[in-house]
Amino acid sequence: MAKKEKRGRGIATRAIHGSKTEDKVEVKGPCSKVPIFQTANYRFPDVQTAANIFAGKEEGYFYGRFGGLNATIIEEKIASLEGAEAGRMFSSGMAAISNTMIALFEKGDEIISCPTVYGCTDDLFSHFCPNKLGIKVHFVDLNDLENLKNAINKNTKAVFIESPANPTLEIFDIRLIAKVCKEHNLIFMIDNTFASPYNQRPIEMGANIVFHSATKYLNGHSDVVAGAVVSTKKIIAKVKATAGLLGPSIGPFDAFLINRGLETFELRMQRHNENTAKIAEFLSGHKMVSVVYYPGLATSGNRILALSQMKGCSGVLSFELKGNMKMVEKLLNYLSDNTFIKLAVSLGSTTTMIQCPALMTHAAIPRAKRLEKGIADTMIRLAVGIENYEDIESAFKEAFKYLETQNGCAAHLRRSTRHIINTGRRLTKTQKKKRKNR
Ligand code: PLP
């Protein structure tokens, strides 16, 4: 009788099982880096272990949708950076936020959000949550805590904020909002994408859940789309159960890249902070700029609050050009065609990127609503990279010089510079008074 071939005889079978070495791969040795476990599933050592894992009696990997080794490594690291007990990675920041909404809330629940949030989060809260999930989201000006208290009713389950907010860079008082949430037994969620845990750790200030678009500073190189949620073990267990069901998990390669990006996280953040503080100063002193939104500026009404809860003001600012949409278009096209600054919608990358929220990230919000939220047509959002500062400033100097040669520029320059430089929205008289007395 011919010798039985354990590895099969057919070409297909041998192509799949032909390597004895592959069977034996077990990375236990002292690799200095963890390799990519590019696998959809994991072998069980025996049936009893498999049964225990499925019954939840034992922890272990079994199928990529429910988690994988490369993902676990960054979940642990991001949780540790944020001072949280546990974390869950997702295939995008939006997957992290939407999955958590589905995991924790149900029809009839209500949530309070700050007015200005990332465009897709706005869309999720304004349409998807109420229309598809029956969860109502109220956009409330949380600069005034009375507004928050007044908006809470028996159905309110949570408060969501972005601080700094995208793209107005508004800052909210995390400690005070956390206190109100605690008093009313509400879950306090914060999207910490703009600040990153280098600059701000909301859990230490009383927040319960922190979200990240890991696409941004955590990965840092604009080559991965991913998201993260960190919180208590109890909340993350609920988030994980829903994620296993809905399937918005991160793949091993993307997790590997984020792990690599995290190694330079602190260095990158230091440079983002430095470059942005300098370019904010430069822009705020430029005759073609009417307003700069950056909490780190000495003239910013948010500076004291920002620095009471942030180590640095991170790498994004917005500004308004003295001019119309045509001028904005000319500036952005010039920068994109003639300098290294990219016309692209993201942030937190090594590369400096520029975009116009009214036409891009926040274009889905109806104009009147968008203006109410403080996002002017001529607002430009600048995500400052980690290039040499002098080159970033030179690129802007060159582009502004070009704009000055354009028709109609002189008339725009006669418009006075506004020195509000604090929040996106104009404050009411009462709000101004409250702010002063705070
Ligand atoms: N949160 C903020 C503040 C963002 O700026 C973004 C995207 O730009 C997201 C969430 C969504 O993240 P992602 O694009 O990774 O889904």
PDB file of C-alpha atoms in Angstrom, residues 270-369:
ATOM      1  CA  GLN A 270       5.734  67.388  20.491  1.00  0.00           C
ATOM      2  CA  ARG A 271       6.477  68.577  16.945  1.00  0.00           C
ATOM      3  CA  HIS A 272       2.755  68.934  16.059  1.00  0.00           C
ATOM      4  CA  ASN A 273       2.267  71.117  19.146  1.00  0.00           C
ATOM      5  CA  GLU A 274       5.313  73.282  18.431  1.00  0.00           C
ATOM      6  CA  ASN A 275       4.669  73.772  14.716  1.00  0.00           C
ATOM      7  CA  THR A 276       0.994  74.590  15.240  1.00  0.00           C
ATOM      8  CA  ALA A 277       1.599  77.117  18.006  1.00  0.00           C
ATOM      9  CA  LYS A 278       4.064  78.926  15.721  1.00  0.00           C
ATOM     10  CA  ILE A 279       1.934  78.916  12.590  1.00  0.00           C
ATOM     11  CA  ALA A 280      -1.083  80.090  14.631  1.00  0.00           C
ATOM     12  CA  GLU A 281       0.962  83.131  15.715  1.00  0.00           C
ATOM     13  CA  PHE A 282       2.080  83.744  12.149  1.00  0.00           C
ATOM     14  CA  LEU A 283      -1.438  83.492  10.712  1.00  0.00           C
ATOM     15  CA  SER A 284      -3.018  85.634  13.419  1.00  0.00           C
ATOM     16  CA  GLY A 285      -0.587  88.421  12.566  1.00  0.00           C
ATOM     17  CA  HIS A 286      -1.129  88.200   8.814  1.00  0.00           C
ATOM     18  CA  LYS A 287      -3.084  90.921   7.039  1.00  0.00           C
ATOM     19  CA  MET A 288      -4.994  88.409   4.886  1.00  0.00           C
ATOM     20  CA  VAL A 289      -6.365  86.483   7.864  1.00  0.00           C
ATOM     21  CA  SER A 290      -9.370  87.800   9.777  1.00  0.00           C
ATOM     22  CA  VAL A 291      -9.704  85.180  12.542  1.00  0.00           C
ATOM     23  CA  VAL A 292      -7.632  82.307  13.880  1.00  0.00           C
ATOM     24  CA  TYR A 293      -9.267  79.569  15.937  1.00  0.00           C
ATOM     25  CA  TYR A 294      -6.572  78.035  18.095  1.00  0.00           C
ATOM     26  CA  PRO A 295      -6.888  77.755  21.873  1.00  0.00           C
ATOM     27  CA  GLY A 296      -3.145  78.145  22.389  1.00  0.00           C
ATOM     28  CA  LEU A 297      -3.062  81.744  21.169  1.00  0.00           C
ATOM     29  CA  ALA A 298      -2.527  84.362  23.873  1.00  0.00           C
ATOM     30  CA  THR A 299      -5.581  86.207  22.516  1.00  0.00           C
ATOM     31  CA  SER A 300      -7.829  83.138  22.674  1.00  0.00           C
ATOM     32  CA  GLY A 301     -10.707  83.285  25.121  1.00  0.00           C
ATOM     33  CA  ASN A 302     -10.272  79.542  25.566  1.00  0.00           C
ATOM     34  CA  ARG A 303      -6.585  79.570  26.428  1.00  0.00           C
ATOM     35  CA  ILE A 304      -6.899  79.411  30.210  1.00  0.00           C
ATOM     36  CA  LEU A 305      -9.459  76.604  30.089  1.00  0.00           C
ATOM     37  CA  ALA A 306      -7.489  74.744  27.403  1.00  0.00           C
ATOM     38  CA  LEU A 307      -4.263  74.860  29.364  1.00  0.00           C
ATOM     39  CA  SER A 308      -6.047  73.786  32.559  1.00  0.00           C
ATOM     40  CA  GLN A 309      -6.917  70.481  30.898  1.00  0.00           C
ATOM     41  CA  MET A 310      -4.403  70.104  28.057  1.00  0.00           C
ATOM     42  CA  LYS A 311      -0.622  69.844  28.038  1.00  0.00           C
ATOM     43  CA  GLY A 312      -0.435  71.427  24.583  1.00  0.00           C
ATOM     44  CA  CYS A 313      -2.988  72.570  22.043  1.00  0.00           C
ATOM     45  CA  SER A 314      -2.226  69.913  19.454  1.00  0.00           C
ATOM     46  CA  GLY A 315      -1.875  70.117  15.688  1.00  0.00           C
ATOM     47  CA  VAL A 316      -5.020  71.607  14.157  1.00  0.00           C
ATOM     48  CA  LEU A 317      -6.187  75.177  13.773  1.00  0.00           C
ATOM     49  CA  SER A 318      -8.797  76.892  11.664  1.00  0.00           C
ATOM     50  CA  PHE A 319      -8.726  80.375  10.232  1.00  0.00           C
ATOM     51  CA  GLU A 320     -10.844  82.639   8.114  1.00  0.00           C
ATOM     52  CA  LEU A 321      -9.451  84.373   5.122  1.00  0.00           C
ATOM     53  CA  LYS A 322     -10.252  88.004   4.376  1.00  0.00           C
ATOM     54  CA  GLY A 323     -12.004  87.252   1.164  1.00  0.00           C
ATOM     55  CA  ASN A 324     -14.663  85.152  -0.469  1.00  0.00           C
ATOM     56  CA  MET A 325     -14.916  81.494  -1.486  1.00  0.00           C
ATOM     57  CA  LYS A 326     -13.084  82.261  -4.739  1.00  0.00           C
ATOM     58  CA  MET A 327     -10.093  83.470  -2.731  1.00  0.00           C
ATOM     59  CA  VAL A 328     -10.251  80.386  -0.505  1.00  0.00           C
ATOM     60  CA  GLU A 329     -10.223  78.197  -3.586  1.00  0.00           C
ATOM     61  CA  LYS A 330      -7.257  80.101  -5.018  1.00  0.00           C
ATOM     62  CA  LEU A 331      -5.285  79.807  -1.773  1.00  0.00           C
ATOM     63  CA  LEU A 332      -5.931  76.071  -1.396  1.00  0.00           C
ATOM     64  CA  ASN A 333      -5.196  75.313  -5.043  1.00  0.00           C
ATOM     65  CA  TYR A 334      -2.002  77.373  -4.902  1.00  0.00           C
ATOM     66  CA  LEU A 335      -0.739  75.585  -1.797  1.00  0.00           C
ATOM     67  CA  SER A 336      -1.618  72.214  -3.284  1.00  0.00           C
ATOM     68  CA  ASP A 337      -0.022  72.891  -6.696  1.00  0.00           C
ATOM     69  CA  ASN A 338       3.070  74.772  -5.598  1.00  0.00           C
ATOM     70  CA  THR A 339       4.024  73.597  -2.117  1.00  0.00           C
ATOM     71  CA  PHE A 340       4.223  70.328  -0.165  1.00  0.00           C
ATOM     72  CA  ILE A 341       0.993  71.170   1.702  1.00  0.00           C
ATOM     73  CA  LYS A 342      -1.658  68.680   0.666  1.00  0.00           C
ATOM     74  CA  LEU A 343      -5.277  69.479  -0.145  1.00  0.00           C
ATOM     75  CA  ALA A 344      -6.725  66.576   1.822  1.00  0.00           C
ATOM     76  CA  VAL A 345      -9.237  65.880   4.573  1.00  0.00           C
ATOM     77  CA  SER A 346      -7.552  64.378   7.552  1.00  0.00           C
ATOM     78  CA  LEU A 347      -5.240  65.407  10.364  1.00  0.00           C
ATOM     79  CA  GLY A 348      -2.645  63.966  12.669  1.00  0.00           C
ATOM     80  CA  SER A 349      -0.298  62.979   9.886  1.00  0.00           C
ATOM     81  CA  THR A 350       3.373  63.714   9.369  1.00  0.00           C
ATOM     82  CA  THR A 351       2.195  65.761   6.376  1.00  0.00           C
ATOM     83  CA  THR A 352       0.592  69.215   6.588  1.00  0.00           C
ATOM     84  CA  MET A 353      -2.927  69.149   5.127  1.00  0.00           C
ATOM     85  CA  ILE A 354      -5.448  71.845   4.385  1.00  0.00           C
ATOM     86  CA  GLN A 355      -9.146  71.808   3.587  1.00  0.00           C
ATOM     87  CA  CYS A 356     -12.294  73.940   3.574  1.00  0.00           C
ATOM     88  CA  PRO A 357     -14.900  72.421   5.988  1.00  0.00           C
ATOM     89  CA  ALA A 358     -17.839  74.164   4.270  1.00  0.00           C
ATOM     90  CA  LEU A 359     -16.980  72.392   1.017  1.00  0.00           C
ATOM     91  CA  MET A 360     -15.525  69.182   2.424  1.00  0.00           C
ATOM     92  CA  THR A 361     -15.725  67.654   5.924  1.00  0.00           C
ATOM     93  CA  HIS A 362     -18.839  69.605   7.006  1.00  0.00           C
ATOM     94  CA  ALA A 363     -20.479  70.040   3.597  1.00  0.00           C
ATOM     95  CA  ALA A 364     -23.378  67.732   4.483  1.00  0.00           C
ATOM     96  CA  ILE A 365     -24.632  70.153   7.147  1.00  0.00           C
ATOM     97  CA  PRO A 366     -27.178  72.616   5.666  1.00  0.00           C
ATOM     98  CA  ARG A 367     -25.577  76.071   5.297  1.00  0.00           C
ATOM     99  CA  ALA A 368     -27.754  77.916   7.840  1.00  0.00           C
ATOM    100  CA  LYS A 369     -27.127  75.219  10.450  1.00  0.00           C
TER     101      LYS A 369
END
